[in-house]
């Protein structure tokens, strides 16, 4: 097995990911897209093969497809596009596969646009002991569990629902910052959105092509409070601007019982340069994808709802978040890229 060495532990930047692709450690069924490598992550793409399953699972000591045989309801060909129904669970094979050298591990997160339409996704590997984590030396295919929660979604081969970070060694936690929620505004000001229960299908490859009024209910608040109803999905914004230095990346903890029994973020990964002046993103907010659990929960303006954990990169990336265009740099309260601006 080849080994990967670097002077410092950390998250690999774009140029290192491109080198791994060139060396065959990251391979694909089809040629890689020109925009697939991000500043500190790699977008992963659906293949044409998927299964409707009756339950989520971890493969344990077995291969994913061997385990699928126990829980599959039917197989699906995604070639012509296919609607994944809300409330159902699917497993899809991804186009990419890994042959990780010694010294490298990987971790996956949903993409921001995936979390903002309330689609729960988790990476699976053969004989994997946990979701989203890829062990050192892993050699095999990648799979994605997909569970749409609020909207049914249309996908096809090449649709990107999650992203992969490669890590050398054990990167130290540089800093943990608290994130509060923004519920302040004049009467009538929109401070959030709640997903409509009986909306249409979201085509995940159709950008700016959906009328948000068909999918979302705008929310305004009084007295800086918002009552979260169990089982409902909300899009809110952070009170604070979020800034990710160019030599760091950050992950937002998806749930922290110490601040409330609700989930505040699906995607959770912020690339280097997000919200920085250097990348022309000063003042960018973090968007919160909120779903409460079994009990109603009253949020107040400024209440701490999440934590941001910062980790170092091994070196400066060849490009920063937002360079060349981004849907979410300089964002405030913002729906996913699939929806036209409100109004």
mmCIF file with all atom_site columns, C-alpha atoms in Angstrom, residues 59-243:
data_model
loop_
_atom_site.group_PDB
_atom_site.id
_atom_site.type_symbol
_atom_site.label_atom_id
_atom_site.label_alt_id
_atom_site.label_comp_id
_atom_site.label_asym_id
_atom_site.label_entity_id
_atom_site.label_seq_id
_atom_site.pdbx_PDB_ins_code
_atom_site.Cartn_x
_atom_site.Cartn_y
_atom_site.Cartn_z
_atom_site.occupancy
_atom_site.B_iso_or_equiv
_atom_site.pdbx_formal_charge
_atom_site.auth_seq_id
_atom_site.auth_comp_id
_atom_site.auth_asym_id
_atom_site.auth_atom_id
_atom_site.pdbx_PDB_model_num
ATOM 1   C CA . UNK A 1 59  ? -22.831 -3.151 6.587   1.00 0.00 ? 59  UNK A CA 1
ATOM 2   C CA . UNK A 1 60  ? -20.799 -4.413 9.551   1.00 0.00 ? 60  UNK A CA 1
ATOM 3   C CA . UNK A 1 61  ? -18.399 -7.060 8.245   1.00 0.00 ? 61  UNK A CA 1
ATOM 4   C CA . UNK A 1 62  ? -20.165 -7.363 4.890   1.00 0.00 ? 62  UNK A CA 1
ATOM 5   C CA . UNK A 1 63  ? -20.133 -5.539 1.579   1.00 0.00 ? 63  UNK A CA 1
ATOM 6   C CA . UNK A 1 64  ? -22.848 -2.935 1.083   1.00 0.00 ? 64  UNK A CA 1
ATOM 7   C CA . UNK A 1 65  ? -24.490 -4.733 -1.861  1.00 0.00 ? 65  UNK A CA 1
ATOM 8   C CA . UNK A 1 66  ? -24.564 -8.026 0.051   1.00 0.00 ? 66  UNK A CA 1
ATOM 9   C CA . UNK A 1 67  ? -26.388 -6.240 2.869   1.00 0.00 ? 67  UNK A CA 1
ATOM 10  C CA . UNK A 1 68  ? -28.735 -4.513 0.422   1.00 0.00 ? 68  UNK A CA 1
ATOM 11  C CA . UNK A 1 69  ? -29.968 -7.927 -0.675  1.00 0.00 ? 69  UNK A CA 1
ATOM 12  C CA . UNK A 1 70  ? -31.490 -8.370 2.800   1.00 0.00 ? 70  UNK A CA 1
ATOM 13  C CA . UNK A 1 71  ? -33.453 -5.112 2.813   1.00 0.00 ? 71  UNK A CA 1
ATOM 14  C CA . UNK A 1 72  ? -34.049 -4.173 -0.841  1.00 0.00 ? 72  UNK A CA 1
ATOM 15  C CA . UNK A 1 73  ? -37.633 -3.748 -2.019  1.00 0.00 ? 73  UNK A CA 1
ATOM 16  C CA . UNK A 1 74  ? -36.690 -3.198 -5.663  1.00 0.00 ? 74  UNK A CA 1
ATOM 17  C CA . UNK A 1 75  ? -33.795 -1.932 -7.786  1.00 0.00 ? 75  UNK A CA 1
ATOM 18  C CA . UNK A 1 76  ? -33.926 1.368  -9.654  1.00 0.00 ? 76  UNK A CA 1
ATOM 19  C CA . UNK A 1 77  ? -32.376 2.547  -12.911 1.00 0.00 ? 77  UNK A CA 1
ATOM 20  C CA . UNK A 1 78  ? -31.655 6.271  -12.600 1.00 0.00 ? 78  UNK A CA 1
ATOM 21  C CA . UNK A 1 79  ? -30.582 6.661  -16.247 1.00 0.00 ? 79  UNK A CA 1
ATOM 22  C CA . UNK A 1 80  ? -33.680 8.538  -17.398 1.00 0.00 ? 80  UNK A CA 1
ATOM 23  C CA . UNK A 1 81  ? -34.173 10.377 -14.107 1.00 0.00 ? 81  UNK A CA 1
ATOM 24  C CA . UNK A 1 82  ? -36.157 9.055  -11.159 1.00 0.00 ? 82  UNK A CA 1
ATOM 25  C CA . UNK A 1 83  ? -38.277 10.586 -8.395  1.00 0.00 ? 83  UNK A CA 1
ATOM 26  C CA . UNK A 1 84  ? -37.191 9.602  -4.889  1.00 0.00 ? 84  UNK A CA 1
ATOM 27  C CA . UNK A 1 85  ? -40.291 9.886  -2.717  1.00 0.00 ? 85  UNK A CA 1
ATOM 28  C CA . UNK A 1 86  ? -40.283 11.673 0.618   1.00 0.00 ? 86  UNK A CA 1
ATOM 29  C CA . UNK A 1 87  ? -40.585 9.361  3.587   1.00 0.00 ? 87  UNK A CA 1
ATOM 30  C CA . UNK A 1 88  ? -38.730 6.561  1.783   1.00 0.00 ? 88  UNK A CA 1
ATOM 31  C CA . UNK A 1 89  ? -35.144 5.316  2.092   1.00 0.00 ? 89  UNK A CA 1
ATOM 32  C CA . UNK A 1 90  ? -32.877 4.593  -0.871  1.00 0.00 ? 90  UNK A CA 1
ATOM 33  C CA . UNK A 1 91  ? -29.311 3.415  -1.399  1.00 0.00 ? 91  UNK A CA 1
ATOM 34  C CA . UNK A 1 92  ? -27.453 4.571  -4.513  1.00 0.00 ? 92  UNK A CA 1
ATOM 35  C CA . UNK A 1 93  ? -24.052 3.579  -5.789  1.00 0.00 ? 93  UNK A CA 1
ATOM 36  C CA . UNK A 1 94  ? -21.794 6.556  -6.464  1.00 0.00 ? 94  UNK A CA 1
ATOM 37  C CA . UNK A 1 95  ? -19.617 6.979  -9.539  1.00 0.00 ? 95  UNK A CA 1
ATOM 38  C CA . UNK A 1 96  ? -16.461 7.508  -7.489  1.00 0.00 ? 96  UNK A CA 1
ATOM 39  C CA . UNK A 1 97  ? -14.405 4.841  -5.704  1.00 0.00 ? 97  UNK A CA 1
ATOM 40  C CA . UNK A 1 98  ? -11.383 5.098  -3.413  1.00 0.00 ? 98  UNK A CA 1
ATOM 41  C CA . UNK A 1 99  ? -8.022  3.434  -2.945  1.00 0.00 ? 99  UNK A CA 1
ATOM 42  C CA . UNK A 1 100 ? -6.835  5.464  0.019   1.00 0.00 ? 100 UNK A CA 1
ATOM 43  C CA . UNK A 1 101 ? -3.106  5.401  0.734   1.00 0.00 ? 101 UNK A CA 1
ATOM 44  C CA . UNK A 1 102 ? -1.839  4.873  4.258   1.00 0.00 ? 102 UNK A CA 1
ATOM 45  C CA . UNK A 1 103 ? -2.006  8.112  6.229   1.00 0.00 ? 103 UNK A CA 1
ATOM 46  C CA . UNK A 1 104 ? -5.271  9.351  4.703   1.00 0.00 ? 104 UNK A CA 1
ATOM 47  C CA . UNK A 1 105 ? -8.826  9.082  5.974   1.00 0.00 ? 105 UNK A CA 1
ATOM 48  C CA . UNK A 1 106 ? -11.975 10.678 4.573   1.00 0.00 ? 106 UNK A CA 1
ATOM 49  C CA . UNK A 1 107 ? -15.246 12.095 5.853   1.00 0.00 ? 107 UNK A CA 1
ATOM 50  C CA . UNK A 1 108 ? -18.390 12.973 3.922   1.00 0.00 ? 108 UNK A CA 1
ATOM 51  C CA . UNK A 1 109 ? -21.056 15.632 4.427   1.00 0.00 ? 109 UNK A CA 1
ATOM 52  C CA . UNK A 1 110 ? -24.234 16.496 2.530   1.00 0.00 ? 110 UNK A CA 1
ATOM 53  C CA . UNK A 1 111 ? -23.828 19.450 0.187   1.00 0.00 ? 111 UNK A CA 1
ATOM 54  C CA . UNK A 1 112 ? -25.436 22.702 1.309   1.00 0.00 ? 112 UNK A CA 1
ATOM 55  C CA . UNK A 1 113 ? -28.119 22.491 -1.379  1.00 0.00 ? 113 UNK A CA 1
ATOM 56  C CA . UNK A 1 114 ? -29.016 18.978 -0.253  1.00 0.00 ? 114 UNK A CA 1
ATOM 57  C CA . UNK A 1 115 ? -29.561 19.980 3.357   1.00 0.00 ? 115 UNK A CA 1
ATOM 58  C CA . UNK A 1 116 ? -31.607 23.029 2.409   1.00 0.00 ? 116 UNK A CA 1
ATOM 59  C CA . UNK A 1 117 ? -34.254 20.858 0.747   1.00 0.00 ? 117 UNK A CA 1
ATOM 60  C CA . UNK A 1 118 ? -34.362 18.529 3.778   1.00 0.00 ? 118 UNK A CA 1
ATOM 61  C CA . UNK A 1 119 ? -32.772 15.501 2.147   1.00 0.00 ? 119 UNK A CA 1
ATOM 62  C CA . UNK A 1 120 ? -30.926 13.340 4.668   1.00 0.00 ? 120 UNK A CA 1
ATOM 63  C CA . UNK A 1 121 ? -27.908 11.585 3.123   1.00 0.00 ? 121 UNK A CA 1
ATOM 64  C CA . UNK A 1 122 ? -25.111 9.442  4.574   1.00 0.00 ? 122 UNK A CA 1
ATOM 65  C CA . UNK A 1 123 ? -22.088 7.783  2.970   1.00 0.00 ? 123 UNK A CA 1
ATOM 66  C CA . UNK A 1 124 ? -21.647 3.992  3.189   1.00 0.00 ? 124 UNK A CA 1
ATOM 67  C CA . UNK A 1 125 ? -18.525 1.910  2.529   1.00 0.00 ? 125 UNK A CA 1
ATOM 68  C CA . UNK A 1 126 ? -17.999 -1.835 2.366   1.00 0.00 ? 126 UNK A CA 1
ATOM 69  C CA . UNK A 1 127 ? -17.504 -3.210 5.895   1.00 0.00 ? 127 UNK A CA 1
ATOM 70  C CA . UNK A 1 128 ? -17.845 0.310  7.266   1.00 0.00 ? 128 UNK A CA 1
ATOM 71  C CA . UNK A 1 129 ? -18.462 0.646  10.982  1.00 0.00 ? 129 UNK A CA 1
ATOM 72  C CA . UNK A 1 130 ? -19.988 4.128  10.808  1.00 0.00 ? 130 UNK A CA 1
ATOM 73  C CA . UNK A 1 131 ? -21.739 6.451  8.393   1.00 0.00 ? 131 UNK A CA 1
ATOM 74  C CA . UNK A 1 132 ? -19.789 9.158  6.528   1.00 0.00 ? 132 UNK A CA 1
ATOM 75  C CA . UNK A 1 133 ? -16.335 8.023  7.717   1.00 0.00 ? 133 UNK A CA 1
ATOM 76  C CA . UNK A 1 134 ? -13.861 6.249  5.414   1.00 0.00 ? 134 UNK A CA 1
ATOM 77  C CA . UNK A 1 135 ? -11.053 4.373  7.109   1.00 0.00 ? 135 UNK A CA 1
ATOM 78  C CA . UNK A 1 136 ? -7.368  4.598  6.262   1.00 0.00 ? 136 UNK A CA 1
ATOM 79  C CA . UNK A 1 137 ? -6.490  2.233  3.426   1.00 0.00 ? 137 UNK A CA 1
ATOM 80  C CA . UNK A 1 138 ? -10.070 1.731  2.225   1.00 0.00 ? 138 UNK A CA 1
ATOM 81  C CA . UNK A 1 139 ? -10.171 0.237  -1.264  1.00 0.00 ? 139 UNK A CA 1
ATOM 82  C CA . UNK A 1 140 ? -13.622 -0.047 -2.727  1.00 0.00 ? 140 UNK A CA 1
ATOM 83  C CA . UNK A 1 141 ? -16.836 1.563  -3.981  1.00 0.00 ? 141 UNK A CA 1
ATOM 84  C CA . UNK A 1 142 ? -18.901 4.276  -2.314  1.00 0.00 ? 142 UNK A CA 1
ATOM 85  C CA . UNK A 1 143 ? -22.645 4.283  -1.662  1.00 0.00 ? 143 UNK A CA 1
ATOM 86  C CA . UNK A 1 144 ? -25.110 6.886  -0.482  1.00 0.00 ? 144 UNK A CA 1
ATOM 87  C CA . UNK A 1 145 ? -28.160 6.481  1.715   1.00 0.00 ? 145 UNK A CA 1
ATOM 88  C CA . UNK A 1 146 ? -30.810 9.008  0.609   1.00 0.00 ? 146 UNK A CA 1
ATOM 89  C CA . UNK A 1 147 ? -33.917 9.818  2.651   1.00 0.00 ? 147 UNK A CA 1
ATOM 90  C CA . UNK A 1 148 ? -35.989 12.806 1.433   1.00 0.00 ? 148 UNK A CA 1
ATOM 91  C CA . UNK A 1 149 ? -37.914 14.247 4.375   1.00 0.00 ? 149 UNK A CA 1
ATOM 92  C CA . UNK A 1 150 ? -40.080 17.190 3.216   1.00 0.00 ? 150 UNK A CA 1
ATOM 93  C CA . UNK A 1 151 ? -39.984 17.182 -0.596  1.00 0.00 ? 151 UNK A CA 1
ATOM 94  C CA . UNK A 1 152 ? -39.757 14.373 -3.132  1.00 0.00 ? 152 UNK A CA 1
ATOM 95  C CA . UNK A 1 153 ? -36.737 14.893 -5.382  1.00 0.00 ? 153 UNK A CA 1
ATOM 96  C CA . UNK A 1 154 ? -35.823 14.154 -8.992  1.00 0.00 ? 154 UNK A CA 1
ATOM 97  C CA . UNK A 1 155 ? -32.297 12.783 -9.468  1.00 0.00 ? 155 UNK A CA 1
ATOM 98  C CA . UNK A 1 156 ? -30.283 11.249 -12.309 1.00 0.00 ? 156 UNK A CA 1
ATOM 99  C CA . UNK A 1 157 ? -26.731 9.995  -12.906 1.00 0.00 ? 157 UNK A CA 1
ATOM 100 C CA . UNK A 1 158 ? -24.345 12.821 -12.063 1.00 0.00 ? 158 UNK A CA 1
ATOM 101 C CA . UNK A 1 159 ? -26.577 14.461 -9.445  1.00 0.00 ? 159 UNK A CA 1
ATOM 102 C CA . UNK A 1 160 ? -24.384 15.639 -6.559  1.00 0.00 ? 160 UNK A CA 1
ATOM 103 C CA . UNK A 1 161 ? -25.798 15.202 -3.081  1.00 0.00 ? 161 UNK A CA 1
ATOM 104 C CA . UNK A 1 162 ? -22.707 14.988 -0.886  1.00 0.00 ? 162 UNK A CA 1
ATOM 105 C CA . UNK A 1 163 ? -19.020 15.856 -0.757  1.00 0.00 ? 163 UNK A CA 1
ATOM 106 C CA . UNK A 1 164 ? -15.883 14.165 0.542   1.00 0.00 ? 164 UNK A CA 1
ATOM 107 C CA . UNK A 1 165 ? -13.048 15.645 2.574   1.00 0.00 ? 165 UNK A CA 1
ATOM 108 C CA . UNK A 1 166 ? -9.668  13.946 2.703   1.00 0.00 ? 166 UNK A CA 1
ATOM 109 C CA . UNK A 1 167 ? -7.668  14.247 5.922   1.00 0.00 ? 167 UNK A CA 1
ATOM 110 C CA . UNK A 1 168 ? -3.988  13.596 6.552   1.00 0.00 ? 168 UNK A CA 1
ATOM 111 C CA . UNK A 1 169 ? -3.361  12.367 10.092  1.00 0.00 ? 169 UNK A CA 1
ATOM 112 C CA . UNK A 1 170 ? -5.534  13.657 12.922  1.00 0.00 ? 170 UNK A CA 1
ATOM 113 C CA . UNK A 1 171 ? -6.126  17.390 12.367  1.00 0.00 ? 171 UNK A CA 1
ATOM 114 C CA . UNK A 1 172 ? -6.280  19.341 15.633  1.00 0.00 ? 172 UNK A CA 1
ATOM 115 C CA . UNK A 1 173 ? -9.421  21.245 16.594  1.00 0.00 ? 173 UNK A CA 1
ATOM 116 C CA . UNK A 1 174 ? -8.244  24.833 16.369  1.00 0.00 ? 174 UNK A CA 1
ATOM 117 C CA . UNK A 1 175 ? -11.326 26.563 17.735  1.00 0.00 ? 175 UNK A CA 1
ATOM 118 C CA . UNK A 1 176 ? -14.986 26.019 18.547  1.00 0.00 ? 176 UNK A CA 1
ATOM 119 C CA . UNK A 1 177 ? -17.381 28.931 18.108  1.00 0.00 ? 177 UNK A CA 1
ATOM 120 C CA . UNK A 1 178 ? -20.999 29.222 19.168  1.00 0.00 ? 178 UNK A CA 1
ATOM 121 C CA . UNK A 1 179 ? -23.632 30.108 16.582  1.00 0.00 ? 179 UNK A CA 1
ATOM 122 C CA . UNK A 1 180 ? -26.823 31.992 17.471  1.00 0.00 ? 180 UNK A CA 1
ATOM 123 C CA . UNK A 1 181 ? -30.040 32.291 15.482  1.00 0.00 ? 181 UNK A CA 1
ATOM 124 C CA . UNK A 1 182 ? -31.289 35.519 13.873  1.00 0.00 ? 182 UNK A CA 1
ATOM 125 C CA . UNK A 1 183 ? -34.962 36.155 14.684  1.00 0.00 ? 183 UNK A CA 1
ATOM 126 C CA . UNK A 1 184 ? -34.856 39.925 14.767  1.00 0.00 ? 184 UNK A CA 1
ATOM 127 C CA . UNK A 1 185 ? -36.609 42.215 12.336  1.00 0.00 ? 185 UNK A CA 1
ATOM 128 C CA . UNK A 1 186 ? -39.356 44.749 11.881  1.00 0.00 ? 186 UNK A CA 1
ATOM 129 C CA . UNK A 1 187 ? -42.944 43.537 11.723  1.00 0.00 ? 187 UNK A CA 1
ATOM 130 C CA . UNK A 1 188 ? -43.483 41.683 8.471   1.00 0.00 ? 188 UNK A CA 1
ATOM 131 C CA . UNK A 1 189 ? -39.785 41.020 7.888   1.00 0.00 ? 189 UNK A CA 1
ATOM 132 C CA . UNK A 1 190 ? -39.135 37.471 6.701   1.00 0.00 ? 190 UNK A CA 1
ATOM 133 C CA . UNK A 1 191 ? -36.831 35.748 9.207   1.00 0.00 ? 191 UNK A CA 1
ATOM 134 C CA . UNK A 1 192 ? -37.243 32.185 7.989   1.00 0.00 ? 192 UNK A CA 1
ATOM 135 C CA . UNK A 1 193 ? -39.129 29.681 5.876   1.00 0.00 ? 193 UNK A CA 1
ATOM 136 C CA . UNK A 1 194 ? -41.123 26.565 6.714   1.00 0.00 ? 194 UNK A CA 1
ATOM 137 C CA . UNK A 1 195 ? -41.397 23.728 4.189   1.00 0.00 ? 195 UNK A CA 1
ATOM 138 C CA . UNK A 1 196 ? -44.871 23.035 2.816   1.00 0.00 ? 196 UNK A CA 1
ATOM 139 C CA . UNK A 1 197 ? -46.013 19.487 3.496   1.00 0.00 ? 197 UNK A CA 1
ATOM 140 C CA . UNK A 1 198 ? -47.726 18.797 0.164   1.00 0.00 ? 198 UNK A CA 1
ATOM 141 C CA . UNK A 1 199 ? -45.435 20.454 -2.359  1.00 0.00 ? 199 UNK A CA 1
ATOM 142 C CA . UNK A 1 200 ? -44.298 19.202 -5.745  1.00 0.00 ? 200 UNK A CA 1
ATOM 143 C CA . UNK A 1 201 ? -41.049 17.564 -6.803  1.00 0.00 ? 201 UNK A CA 1
ATOM 144 C CA . UNK A 1 202 ? -37.710 19.367 -6.561  1.00 0.00 ? 202 UNK A CA 1
ATOM 145 C CA . UNK A 1 203 ? -35.468 18.665 -9.562  1.00 0.00 ? 203 UNK A CA 1
ATOM 146 C CA . UNK A 1 204 ? -32.016 18.752 -7.968  1.00 0.00 ? 204 UNK A CA 1
ATOM 147 C CA . UNK A 1 205 ? -30.290 19.551 -11.269 1.00 0.00 ? 205 UNK A CA 1
ATOM 148 C CA . UNK A 1 206 ? -32.580 22.471 -12.117 1.00 0.00 ? 206 UNK A CA 1
ATOM 149 C CA . UNK A 1 207 ? -31.086 25.720 -10.856 1.00 0.00 ? 207 UNK A CA 1
ATOM 150 C CA . UNK A 1 208 ? -33.360 28.719 -10.147 1.00 0.00 ? 208 UNK A CA 1
ATOM 151 C CA . UNK A 1 209 ? -36.193 26.779 -11.763 1.00 0.00 ? 209 UNK A CA 1
ATOM 152 C CA . UNK A 1 210 ? -38.727 26.455 -8.950  1.00 0.00 ? 210 UNK A CA 1
ATOM 153 C CA . UNK A 1 211 ? -41.135 29.042 -7.574  1.00 0.00 ? 211 UNK A CA 1
ATOM 154 C CA . UNK A 1 212 ? -40.369 29.152 -3.829  1.00 0.00 ? 212 UNK A CA 1
ATOM 155 C CA . UNK A 1 213 ? -43.989 29.996 -2.977  1.00 0.00 ? 213 UNK A CA 1
ATOM 156 C CA . UNK A 1 214 ? -44.996 26.500 -4.084  1.00 0.00 ? 214 UNK A CA 1
ATOM 157 C CA . UNK A 1 215 ? -42.613 24.910 -1.576  1.00 0.00 ? 215 UNK A CA 1
ATOM 158 C CA . UNK A 1 216 ? -42.118 27.336 1.302   1.00 0.00 ? 216 UNK A CA 1
ATOM 159 C CA . UNK A 1 217 ? -44.143 29.394 3.753   1.00 0.00 ? 217 UNK A CA 1
ATOM 160 C CA . UNK A 1 218 ? -42.378 32.638 4.794   1.00 0.00 ? 218 UNK A CA 1
ATOM 161 C CA . UNK A 1 219 ? -42.163 33.315 8.511   1.00 0.00 ? 219 UNK A CA 1
ATOM 162 C CA . UNK A 1 220 ? -42.164 36.598 10.395  1.00 0.00 ? 220 UNK A CA 1
ATOM 163 C CA . UNK A 1 221 ? -41.887 36.790 14.158  1.00 0.00 ? 221 UNK A CA 1
ATOM 164 C CA . UNK A 1 222 ? -42.904 39.048 16.978  1.00 0.00 ? 222 UNK A CA 1
ATOM 165 C CA . UNK A 1 223 ? -40.888 39.658 20.126  1.00 0.00 ? 223 UNK A CA 1
ATOM 166 C CA . UNK A 1 224 ? -37.910 37.846 18.596  1.00 0.00 ? 224 UNK A CA 1
ATOM 167 C CA . UNK A 1 225 ? -39.386 34.377 19.166  1.00 0.00 ? 225 UNK A CA 1
ATOM 168 C CA . UNK A 1 226 ? -40.305 31.433 16.947  1.00 0.00 ? 226 UNK A CA 1
ATOM 169 C CA . UNK A 1 227 ? -42.162 28.308 18.064  1.00 0.00 ? 227 UNK A CA 1
ATOM 170 C CA . UNK A 1 228 ? -40.857 25.219 16.272  1.00 0.00 ? 228 UNK A CA 1
ATOM 171 C CA . UNK A 1 229 ? -43.491 22.562 15.651  1.00 0.00 ? 229 UNK A CA 1
ATOM 172 C CA . UNK A 1 230 ? -42.414 18.890 15.859  1.00 0.00 ? 230 UNK A CA 1
ATOM 173 C CA . UNK A 1 231 ? -41.821 17.296 12.472  1.00 0.00 ? 231 UNK A CA 1
ATOM 174 C CA . UNK A 1 232 ? -41.666 20.597 10.561  1.00 0.00 ? 232 UNK A CA 1
ATOM 175 C CA . UNK A 1 233 ? -38.611 21.799 8.611   1.00 0.00 ? 233 UNK A CA 1
ATOM 176 C CA . UNK A 1 234 ? -37.316 25.372 8.838   1.00 0.00 ? 234 UNK A CA 1
ATOM 177 C CA . UNK A 1 235 ? -34.712 27.476 7.089   1.00 0.00 ? 235 UNK A CA 1
ATOM 178 C CA . UNK A 1 236 ? -33.241 30.153 9.383   1.00 0.00 ? 236 UNK A CA 1
ATOM 179 C CA . UNK A 1 237 ? -30.056 32.218 9.453   1.00 0.00 ? 237 UNK A CA 1
ATOM 180 C CA . UNK A 1 238 ? -27.283 32.682 11.959  1.00 0.00 ? 238 UNK A CA 1
ATOM 181 C CA . UNK A 1 239 ? -27.145 35.894 13.937  1.00 0.00 ? 239 UNK A CA 1
ATOM 182 C CA . UNK A 1 240 ? -23.406 36.168 13.421  1.00 0.00 ? 240 UNK A CA 1
ATOM 183 C CA . UNK A 1 241 ? -21.478 36.404 10.191  1.00 0.00 ? 241 UNK A CA 1
ATOM 184 C CA . UNK A 1 242 ? -19.424 33.269 9.533   1.00 0.00 ? 242 UNK A CA 1
ATOM 185 C CA . UNK A 1 243 ? -15.828 33.547 8.357   1.00 0.00 ? 243 UNK A CA 1
#
